[in-house]
Coordinates of N, CA and C and ligand atoms in Angstrom, one line a residue:
M1 N 111.4 106.3 67.8 CA 111.8 106.6 69.4 C 110.4 106.4 70.0
R2 N 110.3 105.3 70.6 CA 109.1 105.2 71.9 C 108.7 106.5 72.8
R3 N 107.6 106.6 72.3 CA 106.9 107.8 73.1 C 105.7 107.6 73.8
G4 N 105.3 105.8 74.2 CA 104.0 106.1 75.0 C 103.9 105.0 75.7
L5 N 103.3 104.1 76.4 CA 103.6 103.8 77.8 C 103.1 102.0 77.6
F6 N 104.0 101.2 77.9 CA 103.7 99.5 77.9 C 103.5 99.0 79.1
I7 N 102.2 98.5 79.4 CA 101.9 98.0 80.5 C 101.7 96.7 80.5
T8 N 102.1 95.6 81.2 CA 101.4 93.9 81.2 C 100.9 94.1 82.3
I9 N 100.2 93.1 82.6 CA 99.7 92.5 83.3 C 99.6 90.6 83.9
E10 N 100.7 90.6 84.8 CA 100.7 88.9 85.0 C 100.2 88.4 86.3
G11 N 100.3 86.7 86.4 CA 99.6 86.6 87.3 C 99.3 84.9 86.7
P12 N 99.0 84.0 88.2 CA 98.6 83.0 87.7 C 97.6 82.8 87.3
D13 N 96.9 81.4 86.2 CA 95.6 81.4 86.1 C 93.9 81.2 87.4
G14 N 93.4 82.3 86.7 CA 92.5 82.6 87.9 C 92.7 84.0 89.2
S15 N 93.5 85.0 88.4 CA 93.8 85.7 89.4 C 93.4 87.1 89.5
G16 N 92.4 86.7 88.5 CA 91.5 88.1 88.0 C 91.8 89.2 87.4
K17 N 93.1 88.5 86.4 CA 93.4 90.1 85.5 C 92.6 90.1 84.3
S18 N 91.4 89.6 83.9 CA 90.7 90.0 82.7 C 90.0 91.4 83.5
T19 N 89.3 90.7 84.7 CA 88.4 91.9 85.2 C 89.5 93.2 85.8
Q20 N 90.4 93.3 86.2 CA 91.4 94.4 86.1 C 91.5 95.2 84.6
I21 N 91.8 94.3 83.6 CA 92.1 94.8 82.7 C 90.8 96.0 82.2
Q22 N 89.7 95.0 82.6 CA 88.6 95.8 82.3 C 88.0 96.8 82.8
F23 N 88.7 96.8 83.8 CA 88.5 98.6 84.9 C 89.6 99.6 84.4
M24 N 90.6 99.0 83.5 CA 91.6 100.0 83.2 C 91.3 100.3 81.7
K25 N 90.3 99.5 80.6 CA 89.7 100.0 79.8 C 89.1 101.5 80.3
E26 N 88.1 100.9 81.4 CA 86.7 102.5 81.2 C 87.4 103.4 81.7
Y27 N 88.4 102.9 82.4 CA 89.4 104.4 82.8 C 89.9 104.6 81.9
F28 N 90.6 104.2 80.8 CA 91.5 105.3 79.4 C 90.4 106.0 78.6
E29 N 89.4 105.2 78.8 CA 88.0 105.3 77.9 C 87.5 106.8 78.7
A30 N 87.4 106.8 80.0 CA 86.5 108.1 80.4 C 87.7 108.7 80.3
N31 N 89.0 109.1 80.2 CA 89.8 109.8 80.3 C 90.6 110.4 78.9
G32 N 89.6 109.6 77.9 CA 90.1 110.0 76.6 C 91.8 109.7 75.9
I33 N 92.6 109.2 76.7 CA 93.8 108.2 76.8 C 93.6 107.2 75.2
P34 N 94.4 107.5 75.0 CA 94.5 106.6 73.3 C 95.4 105.2 73.9
C35 N 94.7 104.1 74.0 CA 95.1 103.2 74.3 C 95.2 101.8 73.0
L36 N 95.6 100.8 73.1 CA 95.5 99.6 72.9 C 95.6 98.4 73.4
F37 N 94.7 97.5 73.8 CA 94.8 96.7 74.5 C 94.6 95.0 73.7
T38 N 95.7 94.4 74.6 CA 96.2 93.1 73.8 C 96.5 92.2 74.4
R39 N 96.1 90.9 73.9 CA 96.6 89.8 75.0 C 97.4 88.6 74.4
E40 N 98.2 87.7 75.0 CA 99.0 86.8 74.7 C 98.5 85.4 75.2
P41 N 98.8 84.2 74.8 CA 99.3 84.5 73.2 C 98.2 84.6 72.7
G42 N 98.9 85.3 71.5 CA 97.5 85.6 70.7 C 97.9 87.3 70.0
G43 N 96.9 88.3 69.9 CA 97.4 89.5 69.3 C 96.8 89.8 68.0
T44 N 97.6 88.5 66.8 CA 97.5 89.2 65.6 C 97.1 88.1 65.1
S45 N 96.5 88.3 63.8 CA 96.3 86.8 63.2 C 97.2 85.3 63.0
I46 N 98.7 85.4 63.0 CA 99.6 84.5 63.2 C 99.6 84.0 65.0
G47 N 99.4 84.7 65.6 CA 99.5 84.8 67.2 C 98.2 84.3 67.4
E48 N 97.2 84.2 66.6 CA 96.0 83.6 68.0 C 95.7 82.2 66.5
K49 N 97.0 81.9 65.8 CA 96.7 80.7 65.0 C 97.6 79.9 66.2
L50 N 98.6 80.2 66.3 CA 99.9 79.7 67.3 C 99.5 79.3 68.7
R51 N 98.4 80.2 68.7 CA 97.3 80.2 70.4 C 96.4 79.0 70.3
S52 N 96.1 78.5 69.2 CA 94.9 77.7 69.2 C 95.9 76.5 69.0
I53 N 96.9 76.2 68.7 CA 97.9 75.2 68.6 C 98.2 74.5 70.3
I54 N 99.0 76.1 70.4 CA 99.8 76.1 72.0 C 98.9 75.5 73.3
L55 N 97.4 75.7 73.3 CA 96.6 75.7 74.2 C 95.6 74.5 73.8
D56 N 95.9 73.7 72.9 CA 94.7 72.7 72.4 C 95.3 71.6 73.6
K57 N 93.9 70.9 74.3 CA 94.3 69.6 74.7 C 94.5 68.6 74.0
D58 N 94.5 68.8 72.8 CA 94.9 67.4 72.2 C 96.2 67.4 72.0
N59 N 97.1 68.4 71.7 CA 98.1 68.3 71.8 C 99.0 68.7 72.7
A60 N 98.7 66.8 73.5 CA 99.5 66.6 74.7 C 100.8 66.0 74.7
E61 N 101.3 65.7 73.2 CA 102.4 65.3 73.2 C 103.4 66.1 72.7
M62 N 103.2 67.6 72.4 CA 103.8 69.1 72.9 C 105.3 68.5 73.9
C63 N 106.7 69.0 73.0 CA 107.6 68.8 73.7 C 107.9 69.9 74.6
D64 N 108.4 70.7 75.8 CA 108.7 71.5 76.7 C 108.8 72.8 75.7
M65 N 110.5 72.8 74.7 CA 111.0 73.2 74.2 C 110.1 74.4 73.1
T66 N 109.2 73.1 72.5 CA 108.3 73.3 71.6 C 107.1 74.6 72.0
E67 N 107.0 74.7 73.1 CA 106.0 75.3 73.8 C 106.5 76.8 73.8
A68 N 107.9 76.2 74.6 CA 108.5 77.8 74.7 C 108.8 78.8 73.3
L69 N 109.2 77.9 72.4 CA 109.3 78.8 71.0 C 107.8 79.2 70.8
L70 N 106.7 78.3 70.5 CA 105.9 78.6 70.1 C 105.0 80.0 70.9
Y71 N 105.4 80.1 72.0 CA 104.8 81.4 72.6 C 106.1 82.7 72.2
A72 N 106.9 82.6 72.4 CA 108.3 83.5 71.7 C 107.7 83.5 69.8
A73 N 107.8 83.1 69.2 CA 107.0 83.1 67.8 C 105.7 83.8 68.2
S74 N 105.2 84.0 68.8 CA 103.8 84.5 69.1 C 104.5 86.1 69.3
R75 N 104.8 86.2 70.2 CA 105.0 87.0 71.1 C 106.1 87.7 69.9
A76 N 107.2 87.2 69.3 CA 107.7 87.9 68.0 C 106.9 89.2 67.6
Q77 N 106.0 88.4 66.9 CA 105.1 88.8 65.4 C 104.4 89.7 66.4
H78 N 103.7 89.9 67.3 CA 102.9 90.5 68.5 C 103.9 91.9 68.9
V79 N 105.1 91.9 68.8 CA 106.1 93.3 69.7 C 105.9 93.8 67.9
E80 N 106.2 92.9 66.6 CA 106.5 93.9 65.7 C 105.5 94.4 65.3
E81 N 103.9 93.6 64.7 CA 102.9 93.9 63.9 C 102.3 95.0 65.0
L82 N 102.1 95.0 66.0 CA 101.3 95.4 67.3 C 101.8 96.5 67.7
I83 N 102.3 95.6 69.1 CA 103.0 96.7 70.5 C 103.6 98.3 69.5
K84 N 104.8 97.7 69.2 CA 106.1 98.5 68.4 C 105.4 99.6 67.9
P85 N 104.4 99.5 66.6 CA 103.3 100.4 66.3 C 102.6 101.5 66.9
A86 N 102.2 100.6 68.0 CA 100.9 101.6 68.8 C 101.8 102.5 70.2
L87 N 103.2 101.8 70.2 CA 104.1 102.8 71.2 C 104.5 104.3 70.4
D88 N 105.3 103.7 69.1 CA 106.0 104.5 68.6 C 104.8 105.7 67.9
S89 N 103.7 105.2 68.4 CA 102.4 106.3 67.8 C 101.8 107.0 68.8
G90 N 102.4 106.9 70.1 CA 102.2 107.2 71.6 C 101.3 106.5 72.5
K91 N 100.9 105.7 72.0 CA 99.6 105.0 72.9 C 99.8 104.7 74.1
V92 N 99.2 104.3 74.7 CA 99.1 103.3 76.3 C 99.3 101.6 75.5
V93 N 99.9 101.0 75.5 CA 99.4 99.7 75.0 C 99.5 98.8 76.8
V94 N 98.0 97.9 76.7 CA 97.9 97.3 78.1 C 98.2 95.6 77.6
C95 N 98.6 94.8 78.0 CA 99.2 93.8 77.5 C 98.8 92.5 78.4
D96 N 97.5 91.5 78.3 CA 97.4 90.9 79.1 C 98.2 89.8 79.1
R97 N 99.4 89.8 80.3 CA 100.8 88.2 79.9 C 101.6 89.2 78.7
F98 N 102.8 88.8 79.5 CA 104.2 88.9 77.7 C 105.0 88.1 78.3
I99 N 106.6 88.8 78.3 CA 108.0 87.8 78.6 C 107.3 87.4 79.9
D100 N 107.4 88.1 81.1 CA 107.2 86.9 82.5 C 106.5 86.2 82.5
S101 N 105.2 86.0 81.7 CA 104.6 84.6 82.0 C 105.4 83.7 81.1
S102 N 106.2 83.6 80.1 CA 107.0 83.0 79.3 C 107.7 81.7 80.8
I103 N 109.2 83.2 81.1 CA 109.5 83.3 82.4 C 108.9 82.0 83.3
A104 N 107.6 82.9 83.8 CA 107.0 82.1 84.8 C 106.7 80.7 84.6
Y105 N 106.2 80.3 83.3 CA 105.5 79.5 83.1 C 106.8 78.3 82.6
Q106 N 107.3 78.6 81.3 CA 107.9 77.5 80.7 C 110.0 77.8 81.7
G107 N 110.2 78.9 82.0 CA 111.4 78.5 82.6 C 111.2 77.6 84.1
Y108 N 110.1 78.7 84.5 CA 110.2 78.0 86.2 C 109.5 76.7 85.9
G109 N 108.3 77.2 85.9 CA 107.0 76.0 85.7 C 107.3 74.2 85.1
R110 N 107.9 74.8 83.8 CA 108.4 73.8 82.8 C 109.7 73.3 83.2
E111 N 110.4 74.1 83.6 CA 111.8 73.9 84.3 C 112.8 74.0 83.4
L112 N 112.6 75.3 82.3 CA 113.4 75.8 81.2 C 114.8 76.1 81.9
G113 N 114.5 76.6 82.2 CA 115.9 78.0 83.1 C 115.9 79.1 82.5
D114 N 116.7 79.2 82.3 CA 117.6 80.5 81.8 C 117.6 80.9 80.7
A115 N 117.4 79.8 79.8 CA 117.1 79.4 77.9 C 116.0 80.6 77.6
V116 N 114.7 80.2 78.5 CA 113.5 81.2 78.1 C 113.5 82.7 78.4
R117 N 114.2 83.3 79.1 CA 114.7 84.3 79.0 C 115.4 84.8 77.7
V118 N 116.1 84.3 77.4 CA 117.4 84.2 76.3 C 116.9 84.5 75.0
I119 N 115.9 83.5 74.9 CA 115.2 83.3 73.5 C 114.3 84.5 73.6
N120 N 113.4 85.1 74.6 CA 112.8 86.3 74.7 C 113.1 87.0 74.3
E121 N 114.4 87.3 75.4 CA 115.0 88.8 74.9 C 115.5 88.9 73.3
Y122 N 115.6 87.9 72.1 CA 115.6 88.0 71.0 C 114.0 88.2 70.4
A123 N 113.4 87.3 71.0 CA 111.4 88.0 70.6 C 111.2 89.3 70.7
V124 N 111.8 90.0 71.5 CA 110.7 91.0 72.0 C 111.6 92.3 71.4
C125 N 113.7 92.0 71.2 CA 114.0 93.0 70.5 C 114.3 94.1 70.7
G126 N 114.4 94.3 72.6 CA 114.2 95.4 72.9 C 113.1 95.9 73.9
C127 N 111.7 95.7 73.6 CA 110.6 96.3 73.7 C 110.5 95.5 75.1
M128 N 110.6 96.2 76.0 CA 110.4 95.3 77.7 C 109.0 96.8 77.9
P129 N 108.2 95.8 78.6 CA 107.5 96.4 79.9 C 108.1 97.9 80.1
D130 N 107.3 98.9 80.4 CA 107.9 100.0 81.6 C 107.2 100.0 82.9
V131 N 105.9 99.1 83.1 CA 105.2 98.0 84.3 C 104.4 97.2 83.9
T132 N 104.8 96.2 85.5 CA 104.2 95.0 84.9 C 103.5 95.1 86.2
Y133 N 102.5 94.8 86.2 CA 101.2 94.2 87.7 C 101.3 93.1 87.6
L134 N 101.4 92.3 89.1 CA 101.3 90.9 89.3 C 100.7 90.6 90.3
M135 N 99.4 90.3 90.0 CA 98.4 90.0 90.6 C 99.1 88.4 91.6
E136 N 98.8 89.0 92.3 CA 99.5 87.4 93.7 C 98.4 87.1 94.2
L137 N 97.4 85.6 93.6 CA 96.9 85.2 94.4 C 96.9 83.2 94.3
D138 N 97.6 82.5 96.1 CA 97.7 81.0 95.9 C 97.1 80.4 94.6
P139 N 97.8 79.9 93.8 CA 97.4 79.3 92.5 C 96.1 78.0 92.3
S140 N 96.4 77.4 94.0 CA 95.1 76.7 94.4 C 93.9 77.4 94.0
I141 N 93.8 78.8 94.9 CA 92.8 79.7 94.2 C 92.4 79.8 93.4
G142 N 93.4 80.0 92.4 CA 93.2 80.8 91.2 C 92.3 79.4 90.2
K143 N 93.0 78.5 90.5 CA 93.1 77.4 89.9 C 90.9 76.9 90.3
S144 N 90.8 76.7 91.3 CA 89.4 76.2 91.6 C 88.5 77.5 91.3
R145 N 88.6 78.7 90.6 CA 88.1 79.2 90.1 C 87.2 79.2 88.6
I146 N 88.3 78.2 88.3 CA 88.0 77.8 86.4 C 87.4 76.7 86.5
N147 N 86.4 76.9 85.5 CA 85.4 75.6 85.5 C 86.3 74.3 84.9
A148 N 86.5 73.7 85.5 CA 87.2 72.3 84.7 C 87.1 71.6 83.2
D149 N 85.9 72.2 83.2 CA 85.1 71.9 81.3 C 86.0 72.4 80.3
V150 N 86.3 73.7 80.9 CA 86.9 74.9 79.5 C 88.7 75.3 80.3
Q151 N 89.1 74.4 81.4 CA 90.2 74.2 81.4 C 91.1 74.1 79.8
D152 N 92.2 74.7 79.9 CA 92.7 74.5 78.5 C 94.3 73.5 78.9
R153 N 95.1 73.5 77.8 CA 96.1 72.4 78.2 C 97.1 72.6 79.6
L154 N 97.1 74.3 79.2 CA 98.3 74.8 80.9 C 97.4 74.5 81.9
E155 N 96.2 75.3 81.5 CA 95.3 75.3 83.3 C 95.1 73.8 83.4
L156 N 95.0 72.9 82.8 CA 95.0 71.3 83.2 C 96.5 70.7 83.9
E157 N 97.7 71.8 83.8 CA 98.7 71.1 84.2 C 98.0 71.0 86.4
R158 N 99.1 69.9 86.7 CA 99.0 69.8 88.1 C 98.9 70.9 89.2
I159 N 98.7 71.3 90.4 CA 99.3 72.4 90.9 C 100.7 72.2 91.3
E160 N 101.6 71.4 91.2 CA 102.9 71.3 91.6 C 103.4 72.1 90.6
F161 N 102.6 72.1 89.0 CA 103.0 73.0 88.2 C 102.9 74.5 88.2
H162 N 101.5 74.6 88.9 CA 101.6 76.4 89.1 C 102.0 76.8 90.1
N163 N 102.2 75.9 91.7 CA 103.3 76.6 92.5 C 104.4 76.7 91.9
R164 N 105.3 75.5 90.9 CA 106.3 76.4 90.7 C 106.8 78.0 89.8
V165 N 105.0 78.0 88.9 CA 104.9 79.1 88.2 C 105.2 80.3 89.6
Y166 N 104.3 79.7 90.1 CA 104.2 81.6 90.9 C 105.2 81.5 92.0
D167 N 105.5 80.5 92.7 CA 107.5 81.0 92.9 C 108.0 81.7 92.1
G168 N 108.0 81.3 90.5 CA 108.8 81.7 89.4 C 108.4 83.4 89.5
Y169 N 107.5 83.3 89.5 CA 106.7 85.3 89.6 C 107.0 85.8 90.6
K170 N 107.1 85.9 91.6 CA 107.4 86.2 92.6 C 109.5 86.6 92.5
E171 N 109.9 85.4 92.5 CA 111.5 86.0 92.1 C 111.7 86.6 91.1
I172 N 111.4 86.5 89.9 CA 111.1 87.3 88.7 C 110.9 89.1 89.4
A173 N 109.9 89.1 90.3 CA 109.1 90.4 90.5 C 110.2 90.9 91.7
K174 N 110.8 90.0 92.0 CA 112.4 91.0 93.1 C 113.5 91.0 92.2
L175 N 113.6 90.2 90.8 CA 114.7 90.5 90.1 C 114.7 91.7 89.2
Y176 N 113.4 92.3 88.7 CA 112.8 93.2 88.0 C 112.2 94.3 88.8
D177 N 112.2 94.4 90.6 CA 111.5 95.7 91.2 C 111.3 97.3 90.7
E178 N 112.1 97.4 89.4 CA 112.2 98.5 88.9 C 110.9 98.9 88.1
R179 N 110.2 97.5 87.5 CA 109.2 97.7 86.7 C 108.3 97.1 87.6
F180 N 108.0 96.3 88.2 CA 107.1 95.5 88.7 C 106.2 95.9 90.1
V181 N 105.0 95.7 90.0 CA 104.2 96.3 91.1 C 103.5 95.1 91.5
E182 N 103.4 94.3 93.3 CA 103.1 93.1 93.3 C 101.6 93.8 93.9
V183 N 100.6 92.7 93.5 CA 99.4 93.3 94.0 C 98.6 92.3 94.7
N184 N 97.8 92.6 95.8 CA 97.6 91.5 96.3 C 95.8 91.8 95.9
A185 N 96.5 90.0 95.0 CA 94.8 89.7 94.6 C 93.9 88.8 95.3
A186 N 94.2 89.0 97.0 CA 93.1 87.9 97.1 C 91.7 88.9 97.8
R187 N 91.8 90.3 97.4 CA 90.9 91.0 98.0 C 89.7 91.6 96.9
E188 N 89.0 91.9 97.3 CA 87.9 93.0 96.6 C 88.2 93.6 95.5
K189 N 87.3 93.0 94.1 CA 88.3 93.2 93.1 C 88.0 94.8 93.2
E190 N 87.7 95.9 93.4 CA 87.2 97.2 93.6 C 88.5 97.5 94.5
A191 N 88.5 97.0 95.7 CA 90.0 97.8 96.4 C 90.9 97.1 95.4
I192 N 91.2 96.2 94.6 CA 92.5 96.0 93.7 C 92.8 96.7 92.6
R193 N 91.0 97.3 92.4 CA 91.2 98.5 91.0 C 91.9 99.5 91.3
N194 N 91.1 100.1 92.5 CA 91.7 101.3 93.3 C 93.6 101.2 93.5
D195 N 94.1 100.2 93.6 CA 95.4 100.2 94.1 C 96.1 100.9 92.4
I196 N 95.9 99.5 91.5 CA 96.2 99.8 90.1 C 96.2 101.3 89.4
I197 N 94.8 101.9 89.6 CA 94.5 102.7 88.9 C 95.0 103.5 89.9
G198 N 95.1 103.9 91.0 CA 95.8 105.0 91.7 C 97.8 104.9 91.0
H199 N 98.0 103.9 91.1 CA 99.2 103.6 90.9 C 99.0 104.0 89.2
L200 N 98.8 103.7 88.5 CA 98.5 103.9 86.8 C 98.9 105.8 86.8
E201 N 97.7 106.3 87.7 CA 97.4 107.7 87.6 C 99.0 108.3 87.4
G202 N 99.9 107.8 88.7 CA 100.9 108.5 88.9 C 101.7 108.5 87.6
I203 N 101.7 107.4 87.3 CA 103.0 107.1 86.0 C 102.4 108.0 84.7
L204 N 101.1 108.2 84.6 CA 100.6 109.0 83.8 C 100.4 110.5 84.1
K205 N 100.4 110.9 85.2 CA 101.1 112.2 85.1 C 102.4 113.0 85.3
D206 N 103.5 111.7 85.5 CA 104.6 112.1 85.2 C 105.1 111.9 83.9
R207 N 104.6 111.0 83.2 CA 104.7 111.5 81.3 C 103.9 112.4 80.9
G208 N 103.4 112.8 81.7 CA 102.3 114.6 80.8 C 101.0 113.3 80.1
L209 N 100.3 112.1 80.7 CA 100.3 111.9 79.3 C 98.5 111.9 80.2
L210 N 98.4 112.7 81.3 CA 97.1 113.2 81.8 C 97.4 114.2 82.2
C211 N 95.9 115.1 81.7 CA 95.8 116.2 81.8 C 95.3 116.8 82.8
R212 N 95.5 116.2 83.8 CA 94.3 116.8 85.0 C 94.5 116.6 86.3
Ligands
LIG301 P1 94.4 81.8 78.7 O1 93.5 81.5 78.5 O2 95.0 83.9 77.9 O3 94.8 82.4 80.2 P2 94.7 83.5 80.9 O4 93.4 83.9 80.5 O5 95.4 83.1 82.2 O6 95.7 84.3 80.6 O7 96.1 81.0 78.3 C1 97.2 81.7 78.4 C2 97.9 79.8 79.0 O8 99.1 80.3 78.7 C3 97.8 80.8 80.5 O9 97.9 79.2 81.0 C4 99.1 81.1 80.9 C5 99.9 79.9 79.6 N1 101.6 81.2 79.3 C6 102.4 80.4 78.8 O10 102.3 79.5 79.4 N2 103.4 81.0 78.7 C7 103.5 82.1 78.0 O11 104.7 83.1 77.5 C8 102.0 82.9 78.0 C9 101.9 84.1 77.2 C10 101.3 82.4 78.7

């Protein structure tokens, strides 16, 4: 039976997820809460190998369905090898991107549609996030924050692609509003932190994971 708490953080490239994840890490450590921080694509040895194939700028010929299946394959391994065992042992798991990234990027961005959700429901085997923070930021602002020299295959996509991804995220957030928390990411990082940690603290208290 699952006892931990599964948190995911989503949003366009350059929306400040990494900064907020660092704040969460500091918060969990300060409160002595057992946690696992991980990311997608990747998280496991097999997943990291798939990550380098997926994001390699030289793999320009990769077709959209191959891309979707590789993300899903990386996720299946991640859930089985790392996420489920951590949740079963009572940990809080924080994952930088998860199933909603595939639905937004491959489903909406690549326009593969609902097939992406279906494939990924097989991949995650019922292991869905309890709460998902969506960093809301205009994709053109996010894109401008990433140095052009270090952009990966996905980040190099045209702005139209990133706009479709962002519209997709907003649709998914409405569809699954019981777990999505929309965060205005166009503010100072401390203001964003206070919103996220404040919300998280409420959940941790409800679940008896925070004893103060
Ligand atoms: P990464 O460098 O981890 O980006 P970020 O720091 O913004 O999370 O690269 C992951 C890229 O892969 C990012 O552009 C989003 C994309 N992606 C998908 O297209 N589908 C997915 O299922 C996942 C997990 C990521």
